[in-house]
Amino acid sequence: MNTFVFALHYLLQPLLNRRRVPLLWRRARGPFEPAPLSDSCEPAARTGCGRPGHPQPAVFTSVDARIALTAVSPRVWRVVVSRPGESPYRSWSVVGDAEEPLGVERRAAGFTVSTAGGAGESGRGSPPGTPGLAAEIDRRSGHLSFHFAGTLLHRDEAAPAASSREGWVRCVTEAPVREWYVGFGERSGPLFKNGRRLVMWNTDERFMRTSSDPLYQSCPLQIAVRADGRAHGIFYDNPSYSVFRVGGHGERPRTRYAAEGGPLCYYVLAGPSLGDVLSQFTRLTGRPPLPPYWALGHHHSRWEEEESAARIERTARLFRERRIPCDVLHLDIGHMEGHRCFTWRRGRFPDPGALVGTLHGLGFRAVVMTDPGLKRDPDWDIYREGVAGDHFCRRADGGVFHAPVWAGQSAFPDYLRGETRTWWGGLYRRYTDVGIDGFWIDMNEPSLFIPRSTMPDSVVHRPDGEGAGPEARLGHRRAHNLYGLMMAAATRTGLLTLRPGRRPFLLTRSGFAGVQRYAASWTGDNRSNFGHYRMSIPMLLNMGLSGQAMVGPDTGGFWGSPAPELMARWFQLAAVYPFCRNHTKAGTPPQEPWAFGEEVEEIVRASLGLRYSLLPYLYTCLSRSHADGRPVLRPLFMEFPGDGRCLEAANAETELMVGHALLAAPVLRAGARARPVYLPAGGPWYDYHDGSVLPGGCVHAISAPLTHMPLFARAGSVVPTVAPCMTSEEARTSVLVLRVYPGREIRGAVYLDDGETTRYEAGERAEIRVRGGADSRPGPEAEITLEITREGDESLPLLGAHRGLRVLVAAPQTPAEAVRAVGTAAPAGGENRPGGAVARPLVTAEGCAVDGVGRSGGFVRFGISELRMPARLVLHLSSP
Ligand code: GLC
């Protein structure tokens, strides 16, 4: 396509898609009264409402509005505000829903609603005494205020009877104190969204800047964090085009939310911790499934229009020859015949199965891309099937809608239809039959090469399933934000049907609230500059705070070519991102790690070596996200609530926690060889590289030569690792090394399963837990106790696939001679070998034997054999 026309589309798209939020809103007419019981059910839920196990919501009606409050749990309530004639609430995001009874009490000015145990108390199915939400409704205006455990969360003005323009709904919330706002899904810009205007409209922003909004995904979840560390959330479950004007930094911030279609539905998530909010949100919208273990390895990709099996194989061999850890190679659209998805360009890929076999032989996995656009080609069986099966989105006049994308004029599956999802899912057989391991879906905003870059409003989608009648038709504006989510749903379900029992690896660009239950996400077409590298931190943190655990950017940048220094720094950071992939645009200079000179190559090798050594830890973090929705990447204030300095932007968006134990402080400026690092209060920190100890609660000037990124371990943590290696399979099977960072209390875990199948969902998983503590004697004298237990499926080998166990205890203050001396003392079982240099044993062990004691770096290292669980180790460190 003509470059000028192409550029024009992308310049015009934000203007053409933008909708003005109505200025005038007419308020609902009170008074509001509790509705008669027969009217209490929400139309979409009439089937179960009021039956045993389906308690009625608390409903209030006036002449022109209806407000229904439903307790999904004592701490999560749904509010639906509707007007006569409005379509019922139907959710595409919410999958987990139960209901608790609500009680209503009349007050002078209105009503108090609370879960059955009374105001603020728990209801059915929750432990007695669990505080719950309570709401007050103003009889005259219908305004609600939500309280939790005696604290006012917010007041809303959610009941306008009509806007100046048909169809729009809005909600204005006012907080009683200063709040910091996070969440909102994938967004550019700073971590805190206070004072910003955020649009929910999935967009392929071709000229992505660090201020571009909106981007590819939307998640209308607003999380408020307070100075005391408490947090609560409001999730607006509405896929329509919508706009937030997020409250500022003042004492009583007001946030305005407006959506182009009703009804207004939002969930209040009471927290009270940030982790609780995430757990509540992902209970509603689904938790991320575990990816296959290999997906945690390093992915390498580049968009190469002249792609070939020979080039892919050459790249694979180069990674092995140069000893750069790597697990996955991606095949972009260049592998297809004329950009027809599910086909191979035969001249260049004569035998795709053989290529995949070669890659597997070299220890690689292969991921291929598919786009939704299917070429309009009546000679192509997939297009013909799509037309015959009525699978494509339609124009208003009933014809198939076509528009240009990579393959030229194309048709687009209507993923909101169940039959179409099944058909689409089945197409992946063409890839699974040749052994392709993972899948990458793109352009699913949907992104088209026409002005506005997406489907016209008149395009029709035909959703089915619960709540949809035979006449159900959705105009594209209403379906737009759901397109990527439902493409991901169709693809994942298809893969599970084609390969029952095998975990899919699926990567998507677009999505909406809940996408985490289907796919991992990357952050789209970023740029090779320091600004985009820096932005990846707040961006990924907010995606994590929107339920997504497996996320990462194009490392090195998609547009352009990174300077060698940027490449080195970006890889250091990507080494601790859950999804770690190098990807670049067609036509850019080579972006393989060896393209930047020997020094950078070595830095990338070492960074990836560190990543591979951390794979047991990262996998354990992902297992936590799967279990309770807490993300892998966490802002400091999630782990250290109440430490006000963690809310300072300079710390909050330049440092990040990787799981519970590690704090990464990447160097974010070109030329910098040191940076200030705030280490949160509450205990000392250990430098991950040399084991030295630094106090918490203050800023340190940390030196950071180009060779490494500052990384710190929290006192009291246990980080499961392995020795650096080339593939994730090596990591999964090598000796497990528990790095223990003593603190008054010690805790940590290692998650184990087969890494490949879905059997973990049926309970075939286990966890090694380490609990213990160090006595508080300062200096070289210390006693550290570790209890190692295992929970879960007993049929799994004790250490999973790991070949053995070693323990490293950070003990930087213990003189080397002390360890050497006791090291000769054969401390197994607590016995000193005759001639040993110390009076006390180094280790007392129960449930295992200890051998090979020594010192490496700032650690005391010892091997464990004859392990049984529970095991107990007491490490006595003393001067000789
Ligand atoms: C889109 C994707 C990018 C991909 C390209 C070609 O721009 O975001 O990752 O390489 O399309 O398929």
mmCIF file with all atom_site columns, N, CA and C in Angstrom, residues 300-304 306-319 328-332 334-335 344 348-349 352 355-356 358-359 362 364-368 436 592 594:
data_model
loop_
_atom_site.group_PDB
_atom_site.id
_atom_site.type_symbol
_atom_site.label_atom_id
_atom_site.label_alt_id
_atom_site.label_comp_id
_atom_site.label_asym_id
_atom_site.label_entity_id
_atom_site.label_seq_id
_atom_site.pdbx_PDB_ins_code
_atom_site.Cartn_x
_atom_site.Cartn_y
_atom_site.Cartn_z
_atom_site.occupancy
_atom_site.B_iso_or_equiv
_atom_site.pdbx_formal_charge
_atom_site.auth_seq_id
_atom_site.auth_comp_id
_atom_site.auth_asym_id
_atom_site.auth_atom_id
_atom_site.pdbx_PDB_model_num
ATOM 1   N N  . HIS A 1 300 ? 12.996 -15.945 20.930 1.00 0.00 ? 300 HIS A N  1
ATOM 2   C CA . HIS A 1 300 ? 13.621 -15.075 19.942 1.00 0.00 ? 300 HIS A CA 1
ATOM 3   C C  . HIS A 1 300 ? 12.713 -14.976 18.720 1.00 0.00 ? 300 HIS A C  1
ATOM 4   N N  . SER A 1 301 ? 12.585 -13.756 18.215 1.00 0.00 ? 301 SER A N  1
ATOM 5   C CA . SER A 1 301 ? 11.666 -13.542 17.105 1.00 0.00 ? 301 SER A CA 1
ATOM 6   C C  . SER A 1 301 ? 12.182 -12.415 16.227 1.00 0.00 ? 301 SER A C  1
ATOM 7   N N  . ARG A 1 302 ? 11.823 -12.422 14.972 1.00 0.00 ? 302 ARG A N  1
ATOM 8   C CA . ARG A 1 302 ? 11.912 -11.212 14.170 1.00 0.00 ? 302 ARG A CA 1
ATOM 9   C C  . ARG A 1 302 ? 10.923 -11.373 13.022 1.00 0.00 ? 302 ARG A C  1
ATOM 10  N N  . TRP A 1 303 ? 10.308 -10.273 12.645 1.00 0.00 ? 303 TRP A N  1
ATOM 11  C CA . TRP A 1 303 ? 9.398  -10.295 11.492 1.00 0.00 ? 303 TRP A CA 1
ATOM 12  C C  . TRP A 1 303 ? 10.290 -10.232 10.263 1.00 0.00 ? 303 TRP A C  1
ATOM 13  N N  . GLU A 1 304 ? 10.271 -11.299 9.491  1.00 0.00 ? 304 GLU A N  1
ATOM 14  C CA . GLU A 1 304 ? 11.120 -11.398 8.307  1.00 0.00 ? 304 GLU A CA 1
ATOM 15  C C  . GLU A 1 304 ? 10.193 -11.723 7.152  1.00 0.00 ? 304 GLU A C  1
ATOM 16  N N  . GLU A 1 306 ? 10.927 -12.258 4.082  1.00 0.00 ? 306 GLU A N  1
ATOM 17  C CA . GLU A 1 306 ? 11.487 -13.343 3.261  1.00 0.00 ? 306 GLU A CA 1
ATOM 18  C C  . GLU A 1 306 ? 11.871 -14.502 4.167  1.00 0.00 ? 306 GLU A C  1
ATOM 19  N N  . GLU A 1 307 ? 10.947 -14.929 4.978  1.00 0.00 ? 307 GLU A N  1
ATOM 20  C CA . GLU A 1 307 ? 11.225 -15.982 5.961  1.00 0.00 ? 307 GLU A CA 1
ATOM 21  C C  . GLU A 1 307 ? 11.467 -17.326 5.272  1.00 0.00 ? 307 GLU A C  1
ATOM 22  N N  . SER A 1 308 ? 12.270 -18.148 5.894  1.00 0.00 ? 308 SER A N  1
ATOM 23  C CA . SER A 1 308 ? 12.491 -19.487 5.324  1.00 0.00 ? 308 SER A CA 1
ATOM 24  C C  . SER A 1 308 ? 12.888 -20.451 6.433  1.00 0.00 ? 308 SER A C  1
ATOM 25  N N  . ALA A 1 309 ? 12.672 -21.730 6.143  1.00 0.00 ? 309 ALA A N  1
ATOM 26  C CA . ALA A 1 309 ? 13.067 -22.768 7.102  1.00 0.00 ? 309 ALA A CA 1
ATOM 27  C C  . ALA A 1 309 ? 14.571 -22.692 7.332  1.00 0.00 ? 309 ALA A C  1
ATOM 28  N N  . ALA A 1 310 ? 15.299 -22.396 6.254  1.00 0.00 ? 310 ALA A N  1
ATOM 29  C CA . ALA A 1 310 ? 16.761 -22.378 6.367  1.00 0.00 ? 310 ALA A CA 1
ATOM 30  C C  . ALA A 1 310 ? 17.207 -21.285 7.336  1.00 0.00 ? 310 ALA A C  1
ATOM 31  N N  . ARG A 1 311 ? 16.546 -20.097 7.270  1.00 0.00 ? 311 ARG A N  1
ATOM 32  C CA . ARG A 1 311 ? 16.956 -18.995 8.155  1.00 0.00 ? 311 ARG A CA 1
ATOM 33  C C  . ARG A 1 311 ? 16.648 -19.334 9.618  1.00 0.00 ? 311 ARG A C  1
ATOM 34  N N  . ILE A 1 312 ? 15.485 -19.934 9.818  1.00 0.00 ? 312 ILE A N  1
ATOM 35  C CA . ILE A 1 312 ? 15.092 -20.278 11.192 1.00 0.00 ? 312 ILE A CA 1
ATOM 36  C C  . ILE A 1 312 ? 16.087 -21.295 11.773 1.00 0.00 ? 312 ILE A C  1
ATOM 37  N N  . GLU A 1 313 ? 16.421 -22.285 10.936 1.00 0.00 ? 313 GLU A N  1
ATOM 38  C CA . GLU A 1 313 ? 17.329 -23.322 11.431 1.00 0.00 ? 313 GLU A CA 1
ATOM 39  C C  . GLU A 1 313 ? 18.714 -22.737 11.719 1.00 0.00 ? 313 GLU A C  1
ATOM 40  N N  . ARG A 1 314 ? 19.127 -21.812 10.840 1.00 0.00 ? 314 ARG A N  1
ATOM 41  C CA . ARG A 1 314 ? 20.438 -21.186 11.046 1.00 0.00 ? 314 ARG A CA 1
ATOM 42  C C  . ARG A 1 314 ? 20.463 -20.415 12.373 1.00 0.00 ? 314 ARG A C  1
ATOM 43  N N  . THR A 1 315 ? 19.364 -19.695 12.619 1.00 0.00 ? 315 THR A N  1
ATOM 44  C CA . THR A 1 315 ? 19.299 -18.919 13.865 1.00 0.00 ? 315 THR A CA 1
ATOM 45  C C  . THR A 1 315 ? 19.389 -19.856 15.068 1.00 0.00 ? 315 THR A C  1
ATOM 46  N N  . ALA A 1 316 ? 18.650 -20.955 14.985 1.00 0.00 ? 316 ALA A N  1
ATOM 47  C CA . ALA A 1 316 ? 18.654 -21.919 16.106 1.00 0.00 ? 316 ALA A CA 1
ATOM 48  C C  . ALA A 1 316 ? 20.074 -22.413 16.369 1.00 0.00 ? 316 ALA A C  1
ATOM 49  N N  . ARG A 1 317 ? 20.773 -22.756 15.295 1.00 0.00 ? 317 ARG A N  1
ATOM 50  C CA . ARG A 1 317 ? 22.135 -23.295 15.468 1.00 0.00 ? 317 ARG A CA 1
ATOM 51  C C  . ARG A 1 317 ? 23.075 -22.236 16.042 1.00 0.00 ? 317 ARG A C  1
ATOM 52  N N  . LEU A 1 318 ? 22.881 -20.985 15.598 1.00 0.00 ? 318 LEU A N  1
ATOM 53  C CA . LEU A 1 318 ? 23.750 -19.919 16.113 1.00 0.00 ? 318 LEU A CA 1
ATOM 54  C C  . LEU A 1 318 ? 23.568 -19.740 17.627 1.00 0.00 ? 318 LEU A C  1
ATOM 55  N N  . PHE A 1 319 ? 22.324 -19.816 18.079 1.00 0.00 ? 319 PHE A N  1
ATOM 56  C CA . PHE A 1 319 ? 22.116 -19.705 19.528 1.00 0.00 ? 319 PHE A CA 1
ATOM 57  C C  . PHE A 1 319 ? 22.882 -20.800 20.271 1.00 0.00 ? 319 PHE A C  1
ATOM 58  N N  . VAL A 1 328 ? 12.792 -20.752 22.515 1.00 0.00 ? 328 VAL A N  1
ATOM 59  C CA . VAL A 1 328 ? 11.651 -20.640 21.608 1.00 0.00 ? 328 VAL A CA 1
ATOM 60  C C  . VAL A 1 328 ? 11.996 -19.756 20.423 1.00 0.00 ? 328 VAL A C  1
ATOM 61  N N  . LEU A 1 329 ? 11.631 -20.199 19.223 1.00 0.00 ? 329 LEU A N  1
ATOM 62  C CA . LEU A 1 329 ? 11.749 -19.346 18.041 1.00 0.00 ? 329 LEU A CA 1
ATOM 63  C C  . LEU A 1 329 ? 10.350 -19.071 17.502 1.00 0.00 ? 329 LEU A C  1
ATOM 64  N N  . HIS A 1 330 ? 10.115 -17.807 17.127 1.00 0.00 ? 330 HIS A N  1
ATOM 65  C CA . HIS A 1 330 ? 8.793  -17.421 16.624 1.00 0.00 ? 330 HIS A CA 1
ATOM 66  C C  . HIS A 1 330 ? 8.815  -17.271 15.107 1.00 0.00 ? 330 HIS A C  1
ATOM 67  N N  . LEU A 1 331 ? 7.723  -17.677 14.487 1.00 0.00 ? 331 LEU A N  1
ATOM 68  C CA . LEU A 1 331 ? 7.569  -17.475 13.045 1.00 0.00 ? 331 LEU A CA 1
ATOM 69  C C  . LEU A 1 331 ? 6.447  -16.484 12.820 1.00 0.00 ? 331 LEU A C  1
ATOM 70  N N  . ASP A 1 332 ? 6.808  -15.332 12.295 1.00 0.00 ? 332 ASP A N  1
ATOM 71  C CA . ASP A 1 332 ? 5.845  -14.257 12.037 1.00 0.00 ? 332 ASP A CA 1
ATOM 72  C C  . ASP A 1 332 ? 5.132  -14.544 10.708 1.00 0.00 ? 332 ASP A C  1
ATOM 73  N N  . GLY A 1 334 ? 5.663  -14.001 7.771  1.00 0.00 ? 334 GLY A N  1
ATOM 74  C CA . GLY A 1 334 ? 6.477  -14.343 6.595  1.00 0.00 ? 334 GLY A CA 1
ATOM 75  C C  . GLY A 1 334 ? 6.469  -15.831 6.269  1.00 0.00 ? 334 GLY A C  1
ATOM 76  N N  . HIS A 1 335 ? 6.023  -16.672 7.188  1.00 0.00 ? 335 HIS A N  1
ATOM 77  C CA . HIS A 1 335 ? 6.020  -18.120 6.882  1.00 0.00 ? 335 HIS A CA 1
ATOM 78  C C  . HIS A 1 335 ? 4.818  -18.524 6.027  1.00 0.00 ? 335 HIS A C  1
ATOM 79  N N  . TRP A 1 344 ? 1.636  -22.535 4.627  1.00 0.00 ? 344 TRP A N  1
ATOM 80  C CA . TRP A 1 344 ? 3.099  -22.398 4.581  1.00 0.00 ? 344 TRP A CA 1
ATOM 81  C C  . TRP A 1 344 ? 3.528  -21.995 3.192  1.00 0.00 ? 344 TRP A C  1
ATOM 82  N N  . ARG A 1 348 ? 9.736  -21.970 0.417  1.00 0.00 ? 348 ARG A N  1
ATOM 83  C CA . ARG A 1 348 ? 10.715 -21.698 1.477  1.00 0.00 ? 348 ARG A CA 1
ATOM 84  C C  . ARG A 1 348 ? 10.558 -22.614 2.678  1.00 0.00 ? 348 ARG A C  1
ATOM 85  N N  . PHE A 1 349 ? 9.414  -23.243 2.764  1.00 0.00 ? 349 PHE A N  1
ATOM 86  C CA . PHE A 1 349 ? 9.181  -24.208 3.856  1.00 0.00 ? 349 PHE A CA 1
ATOM 87  C C  . PHE A 1 349 ? 8.718  -25.529 3.241  1.00 0.00 ? 349 PHE A C  1
ATOM 88  N N  . PRO A 1 352 ? 7.469  -28.367 6.687  1.00 0.00 ? 352 PRO A N  1
ATOM 89  C CA . PRO A 1 352 ? 7.396  -27.730 8.010  1.00 0.00 ? 352 PRO A CA 1
ATOM 90  C C  . PRO A 1 352 ? 7.597  -28.719 9.152  1.00 0.00 ? 352 PRO A C  1
ATOM 91  N N  . LEU A 1 355 ? 11.208 -29.209 9.735  1.00 0.00 ? 355 LEU A N  1
ATOM 92  C CA . LEU A 1 355 ? 11.805 -28.047 10.406 1.00 0.00 ? 355 LEU A CA 1
ATOM 93  C C  . LEU A 1 355 ? 11.527 -28.115 11.906 1.00 0.00 ? 355 LEU A C  1
ATOM 94  N N  . VAL A 1 356 ? 10.261 -28.377 12.252 1.00 0.00 ? 356 VAL A N  1
ATOM 95  C CA . VAL A 1 356 ? 9.923  -28.425 13.672 1.00 0.00 ? 356 VAL A CA 1
ATOM 96  C C  . VAL A 1 356 ? 10.718 -29.558 14.354 1.00 0.00 ? 356 VAL A C  1
ATOM 97  N N  . THR A 1 358 ? 13.671 -30.637 13.530 1.00 0.00 ? 358 THR A N  1
ATOM 98  C CA . THR A 1 358 ? 15.054 -30.177 13.724 1.00 0.00 ? 358 THR A CA 1
ATOM 99  C C  . THR A 1 358 ? 15.133 -29.250 14.927 1.00 0.00 ? 358 THR A C  1
ATOM 100 N N  . LEU A 1 359 ? 14.161 -28.333 15.017 1.00 0.00 ? 359 LEU A N  1
ATOM 101 C CA . LEU A 1 359 ? 14.173 -27.395 16.149 1.00 0.00 ? 359 LEU A CA 1
ATOM 102 C C  . LEU A 1 359 ? 14.052 -28.161 17.462 1.00 0.00 ? 359 LEU A C  1
ATOM 103 N N  . LEU A 1 362 ? 17.184 -29.631 18.525 1.00 0.00 ? 362 LEU A N  1
ATOM 104 C CA . LEU A 1 362 ? 18.150 -28.661 19.066 1.00 0.00 ? 362 LEU A CA 1
ATOM 105 C C  . LEU A 1 362 ? 17.674 -28.071 20.393 1.00 0.00 ? 362 LEU A C  1
ATOM 106 N N  . PHE A 1 364 ? 14.650 -26.545 20.893 1.00 0.00 ? 364 PHE A N  1
ATOM 107 C CA . PHE A 1 364 ? 13.804 -25.358 20.718 1.00 0.00 ? 364 PHE A CA 1
ATOM 108 C C  . PHE A 1 364 ? 12.337 -25.747 20.578 1.00 0.00 ? 364 PHE A C  1
ATOM 109 N N  . ARG A 1 365 ? 11.476 -24.788 20.833 1.00 0.00 ? 365 ARG A N  1
ATOM 110 C CA . ARG A 1 365 ? 10.050 -24.912 20.531 1.00 0.00 ? 365 ARG A CA 1
ATOM 111 C C  . ARG A 1 365 ? 9.723  -23.889 19.455 1.00 0.00 ? 365 ARG A C  1
ATOM 112 N N  . ALA A 1 366 ? 8.679  -24.156 18.694 1.00 0.00 ? 366 ALA A N  1
ATOM 113 C CA . ALA A 1 366 ? 8.300  -23.232 17.621 1.00 0.00 ? 366 ALA A CA 1
ATOM 114 C C  . ALA A 1 366 ? 6.926  -22.633 17.908 1.00 0.00 ? 366 ALA A C  1
ATOM 115 N N  . VAL A 1 367 ? 6.854  -21.311 17.699 1.00 0.00 ? 367 VAL A N  1
ATOM 116 C CA . VAL A 1 367 ? 5.592  -20.583 17.873 1.00 0.00 ? 367 VAL A CA 1
ATOM 117 C C  . VAL A 1 367 ? 5.244  -19.944 16.531 1.00 0.00 ? 367 VAL A C  1
ATOM 118 N N  . VAL A 1 368 ? 3.983  -20.060 16.098 1.00 0.00 ? 368 VAL A N  1
ATOM 119 C CA . VAL A 1 368 ? 3.613  -19.386 14.847 1.00 0.00 ? 368 VAL A CA 1
ATOM 120 C C  . VAL A 1 368 ? 2.540  -18.337 15.091 1.00 0.00 ? 368 VAL A C  1
ATOM 121 N N  . ILE A 1 436 ? 3.857  -27.837 15.744 1.00 0.00 ? 436 ILE A N  1
ATOM 122 C CA . ILE A 1 436 ? 4.054  -26.480 16.281 1.00 0.00 ? 436 ILE A CA 1
ATOM 123 C C  . ILE A 1 436 ? 3.653  -26.477 17.763 1.00 0.00 ? 436 ILE A C  1
ATOM 124 N N  . GLU A 1 592 ? 19.692 -9.894  16.741 1.00 0.00 ? 592 GLU A N  1
ATOM 125 C CA . GLU A 1 592 ? 20.133 -11.059 17.506 1.00 0.00 ? 592 GLU A CA 1
ATOM 126 C C  . GLU A 1 592 ? 21.181 -10.576 18.509 1.00 0.00 ? 592 GLU A C  1
ATOM 127 N N  . TRP A 1 594 ? 24.056 -11.295 19.133 1.00 0.00 ? 594 TRP A N  1
ATOM 128 C CA . TRP A 1 594 ? 25.449 -11.202 18.683 1.00 0.00 ? 594 TRP A CA 1
ATOM 129 C C  . TRP A 1 594 ? 25.648 -10.067 17.678 1.00 0.00 ? 594 TRP A C  1
#
